[in-house]
Amino acid sequence: MAAQTKVAVIYYSATGITYQMAQAVCEAAGDAGADVRLRKVRELAPDEAIRSNSGWHAHRLETQDVPEAMVDDLAWADVVILGAPTRYGLIAAQLKQFIDTTGPLWAQGALANKVYSAFTSTATSHGGQETTLTSLFNVFYHWGGVVVTPGYTDSSQFIAGNPYGPSHTSNNGEIAPDAVALGACALTARRAVLLGTALKAGMSG
């Protein structure tokens, strides 16, 4: 019997919007038969900044038991799905800082030949959703990964409107991900697991 496909879902979330998307990704990957790890990246903001925002502070307490991501999680995984809100059309610094610690694994070739995908959220409509996702894809290309997106592979994607990955507009954290955004998360996770499993089987066969 073939070993389960291993999926690492690694995210950053300030007020919980991206975290909810990460949970949807994990659930769908698990339903697809994968062994799933959910990991948050380390917070870089000072405590006083976090305490000044009630939503940020509440979410920090809510997720205090979620393990922090380590580079070993990337080495372990067959499929890696990263998520972060956008910052000026790029990923949040917290996720970028984690990515910047992966040099030794990259140099060993340990990040190559895995499946990668991504998801994001923004405070305002558009707000850099597509550029944030494609900026993450540039990282995956450097790693030698296989990038999987939802594309327009399901009719729901014509409503979601973003072929690059799941995305959501939160109105500054006030609107939780809706069924369309969560559906895109699930579709992306299923595709990533499917293709990750096929790639793993092909390389071992």
CSV table of C-alpha atoms in Angstrom, one decimal:
chain,number,residue,atom,x,y,z
A,1,MET,CA,0.0,0.0,0.0
A,2,ALA,CA,1.4,3.4,-1.0
A,3,ALA,CA,2.2,5.8,1.8
A,4,GLN,CA,-0.1,8.8,2.3
A,5,THR,CA,0.8,12.0,0.4
A,6,LYS,CA,2.1,14.5,3.0
A,7,VAL,CA,0.8,18.0,2.9
A,8,ALA,CA,2.2,21.0,4.8
A,9,VAL,CA,-0.1,24.0,5.0
A,10,ILE,CA,2.0,26.9,6.2
A,11,TYR,CA,0.4,30.3,6.7
A,12,TYR,CA,0.5,33.8,8.3
A,13,SER,CA,-2.7,35.5,9.5
A,14,ALA,CA,-3.1,38.6,11.7
A,15,THR,CA,-6.8,38.7,12.4
A,16,GLY,CA,-7.8,35.2,11.3
A,17,ILE,CA,-9.0,35.6,7.7
A,18,THR,CA,-6.1,33.7,6.2
A,19,TYR,CA,-6.2,31.2,9.0
A,20,GLN,CA,-9.8,30.3,8.1
A,21,MET,CA,-8.7,29.7,4.5
A,22,ALA,CA,-5.8,27.6,5.8
A,23,GLN,CA,-8.3,25.5,7.8
A,24,ALA,CA,-10.4,24.9,4.6
A,25,VAL,CA,-7.3,23.8,2.7
A,26,CYS,CA,-6.3,21.4,5.5
A,27,GLU,CA,-9.8,19.9,5.7
A,28,ALA,CA,-10.0,19.3,1.9
A,29,ALA,CA,-6.5,17.8,1.8
A,30,GLY,CA,-7.4,15.5,4.6
A,31,ASP,CA,-10.6,14.5,2.9
A,32,ALA,CA,-8.5,13.7,-0.2
A,33,GLY,CA,-6.5,11.2,1.8
A,34,ALA,CA,-3.5,13.3,2.7
A,35,ASP,CA,-1.5,13.4,5.9
A,36,VAL,CA,-1.7,17.1,6.8
A,37,ARG,CA,0.3,19.4,8.9
A,38,LEU,CA,-1.0,22.9,9.7
A,39,ARG,CA,1.7,25.4,10.7
A,40,LYS,CA,1.8,29.1,11.3
A,41,VAL,CA,4.9,31.2,10.7
A,42,ARG,CA,6.5,33.2,13.5
A,43,GLU,CA,5.0,36.6,14.3
A,44,LEU,CA,7.4,39.5,13.8
A,45,ALA,CA,5.2,42.4,15.0
A,46,PRO,CA,5.8,43.8,18.5
A,47,ASP,CA,3.4,42.9,21.3
A,48,GLU,CA,2.2,46.5,21.7
A,49,ALA,CA,1.1,46.6,18.0
A,50,ILE,CA,-0.8,43.4,18.4
A,51,ARG,CA,-2.5,44.4,21.6
A,52,SER,CA,-3.5,47.7,20.0
A,53,ASN,CA,-5.8,45.8,17.6
A,54,SER,CA,-8.5,43.7,19.3
A,55,GLY,CA,-8.9,41.4,16.4
A,56,TRP,CA,-5.2,40.8,16.0
A,57,HIS,CA,-4.8,40.1,19.7
A,58,ALA,CA,-7.8,37.8,19.9
A,59,HIS,CA,-6.6,35.8,16.9
A,60,ARG,CA,-3.1,35.4,18.5
A,61,LEU,CA,-4.7,33.9,21.6
A,62,GLU,CA,-7.0,31.7,19.5
A,63,THR,CA,-4.1,30.1,17.6
A,64,GLN,CA,-1.5,30.0,20.4
A,65,ASP,CA,-1.5,26.2,20.2
A,66,VAL,CA,-0.9,26.0,16.4
A,67,PRO,CA,2.7,24.9,16.0
A,68,GLU,CA,5.2,27.3,14.4
A,69,ALA,CA,6.5,26.3,11.0
A,70,MET,CA,10.0,24.8,10.8
A,71,VAL,CA,12.0,24.2,7.6
A,72,ASP,CA,11.8,20.5,8.5
A,73,ASP,CA,8.1,20.8,7.6
A,74,LEU,CA,9.1,21.6,4.1
A,75,ALA,CA,11.5,18.7,3.9
A,76,TRP,CA,8.8,16.3,5.2
A,77,ALA,CA,6.1,17.3,2.8
A,78,ASP,CA,5.3,16.1,-0.7
A,79,VAL,CA,2.9,19.0,-1.2
A,80,VAL,CA,3.4,22.5,0.3
A,81,ILE,CA,0.6,25.1,0.3
A,82,LEU,CA,1.5,28.6,1.6
A,83,GLY,CA,-0.9,31.3,2.6
A,84,ALA,CA,-0.6,34.9,3.6
A,85,PRO,CA,-2.4,38.2,3.3
A,86,THR,CA,-1.0,40.7,0.8
A,87,ARG,CA,1.2,43.6,1.7
A,88,TYR,CA,1.4,46.1,-1.1
A,89,GLY,CA,1.0,43.3,-3.6
A,90,LEU,CA,3.6,41.0,-2.0
A,91,ILE,CA,3.3,38.4,0.8
A,92,ALA,CA,3.4,39.5,4.4
A,93,ALA,CA,6.9,39.9,5.9
A,94,GLN,CA,6.3,37.1,8.4
A,95,LEU,CA,5.9,34.5,5.6
A,96,LYS,CA,8.8,36.0,3.7
A,97,GLN,CA,11.1,35.8,6.7
A,98,PHE,CA,10.3,32.1,7.0
A,99,ILE,CA,11.0,31.6,3.3
A,100,ASP,CA,14.4,33.3,3.8
A,101,THR,CA,15.4,30.6,6.2
A,102,THR,CA,15.1,27.9,3.5
A,103,GLY,CA,18.5,28.5,1.8
A,104,PRO,CA,20.2,25.3,3.2
A,105,LEU,CA,17.4,23.1,2.1
A,106,TRP,CA,17.3,24.8,-1.3
A,107,ALA,CA,21.1,24.3,-1.7
A,108,GLN,CA,20.7,20.6,-1.0
A,109,GLY,CA,17.9,20.3,-3.7
A,110,ALA,CA,15.5,19.2,-0.9
A,111,LEU,CA,12.8,21.6,-2.0
A,112,ALA,CA,12.7,20.4,-5.7
A,113,ASN,CA,10.2,18.1,-7.2
A,114,LYS,CA,7.4,18.9,-4.8
A,115,VAL,CA,4.0,20.3,-5.6
A,116,TYR,CA,3.4,23.9,-4.4
A,117,SER,CA,0.3,26.1,-4.3
A,118,ALA,CA,-0.8,29.2,-2.5
A,119,PHE,CA,-3.7,31.3,-1.2
A,120,THR,CA,-4.1,34.9,0.0
A,121,SER,CA,-6.5,37.6,1.3
A,122,THR,CA,-6.7,41.3,1.0
A,123,ALA,CA,-8.4,44.1,2.9
A,124,THR,CA,-9.8,45.7,-0.2
A,125,SER,CA,-11.1,44.6,-3.6
A,126,HIS,CA,-8.3,43.3,-5.8
A,127,GLY,CA,-5.7,44.7,-3.5
A,128,GLY,CA,-2.8,42.8,-5.0
A,129,GLN,CA,-4.3,39.3,-4.8
A,130,GLU,CA,-2.9,38.1,-8.1
A,131,THR,CA,0.5,39.7,-7.7
A,132,THR,CA,0.8,38.2,-4.2
A,133,LEU,CA,0.2,34.7,-5.5
A,134,THR,CA,2.5,35.1,-8.5
A,135,SER,CA,5.2,36.5,-6.3
A,136,LEU,CA,5.0,33.2,-4.3
A,137,PHE,CA,5.2,31.3,-7.5
A,138,ASN,CA,8.6,32.9,-8.3
A,139,VAL,CA,9.9,31.3,-5.0
A,140,PHE,CA,8.5,27.9,-6.1
A,141,TYR,CA,10.2,28.2,-9.5
A,142,HIS,CA,13.6,28.9,-7.7
A,143,TRP,CA,13.0,25.9,-5.5
A,144,GLY,CA,12.4,23.6,-8.6
A,145,GLY,CA,8.8,23.0,-7.6
A,146,VAL,CA,5.7,22.0,-9.6
A,147,VAL,CA,3.1,24.8,-9.3
A,148,VAL,CA,-0.5,23.8,-9.1
A,149,THR,CA,-3.3,26.3,-9.3
A,150,PRO,CA,-7.1,26.0,-9.4
A,151,GLY,CA,-7.2,27.5,-12.8
A,152,TYR,CA,-10.7,27.4,-14.4
A,153,THR,CA,-11.0,23.6,-13.8
A,154,ASP,CA,-14.4,23.9,-12.1
A,155,SER,CA,-17.4,26.1,-12.9
A,156,SER,CA,-17.1,27.7,-9.4
A,157,GLN,CA,-13.9,29.3,-10.6
A,158,PHE,CA,-15.8,31.5,-13.0
A,159,ILE,CA,-17.4,33.1,-9.9
A,160,ALA,CA,-14.2,33.2,-7.9
A,161,GLY,CA,-12.5,34.8,-10.8
A,162,ASN,CA,-8.9,34.1,-9.8
A,163,PRO,CA,-7.2,31.2,-11.7
A,164,TYR,CA,-3.9,31.7,-9.7
A,165,GLY,CA,-5.2,30.6,-6.3
A,166,PRO,CA,-7.9,31.1,-3.7
A,167,SER,CA,-8.3,34.7,-2.6
A,168,HIS,CA,-10.7,36.7,-0.5
A,169,THR,CA,-11.5,40.3,0.2
A,170,SER,CA,-12.1,40.8,3.9
A,171,ASN,CA,-13.0,44.6,4.1
A,172,ASN,CA,-10.2,45.1,6.7
A,173,GLY,CA,-10.9,41.8,8.5
A,174,GLU,CA,-14.7,42.4,8.8
A,175,ILE,CA,-15.9,39.8,6.3
A,176,ALA,CA,-15.0,36.1,6.8
A,177,PRO,CA,-14.2,34.0,3.8
A,178,ASP,CA,-17.4,33.1,2.0
A,179,ALA,CA,-18.4,29.8,0.3
A,180,VAL,CA,-16.8,30.9,-3.0
A,181,ALA,CA,-13.4,31.5,-1.3
A,182,LEU,CA,-13.6,28.4,0.8
A,183,GLY,CA,-14.6,26.4,-2.2
A,184,ALA,CA,-11.6,27.6,-4.1
A,185,CYS,CA,-9.4,26.6,-1.1
A,186,ALA,CA,-10.9,23.1,-1.3
A,187,LEU,CA,-10.5,22.8,-5.0
A,188,THR,CA,-6.9,23.9,-4.9
A,189,ALA,CA,-6.1,21.5,-2.0
A,190,ARG,CA,-7.7,18.6,-3.9
A,191,ARG,CA,-5.8,19.3,-7.1
A,192,ALA,CA,-2.5,19.7,-5.2
A,193,VAL,CA,-3.0,16.3,-3.4
A,194,LEU,CA,-4.0,14.6,-6.7
A,195,LEU,CA,-1.1,15.9,-8.6
A,196,GLY,CA,1.3,15.5,-5.7
A,197,THR,CA,0.3,11.9,-5.3
A,198,ALA,CA,0.8,11.3,-9.0
A,199,LEU,CA,4.2,12.9,-9.0
A,200,LYS,CA,5.3,10.9,-5.9
A,201,ALA,CA,4.1,7.7,-7.5
A,202,GLY,CA,5.9,8.5,-10.8
A,203,MET,CA,9.2,9.3,-9.1
A,204,SER,CA,9.1,6.1,-7.0
A,205,GLY,CA,7.9,3.9,-9.7
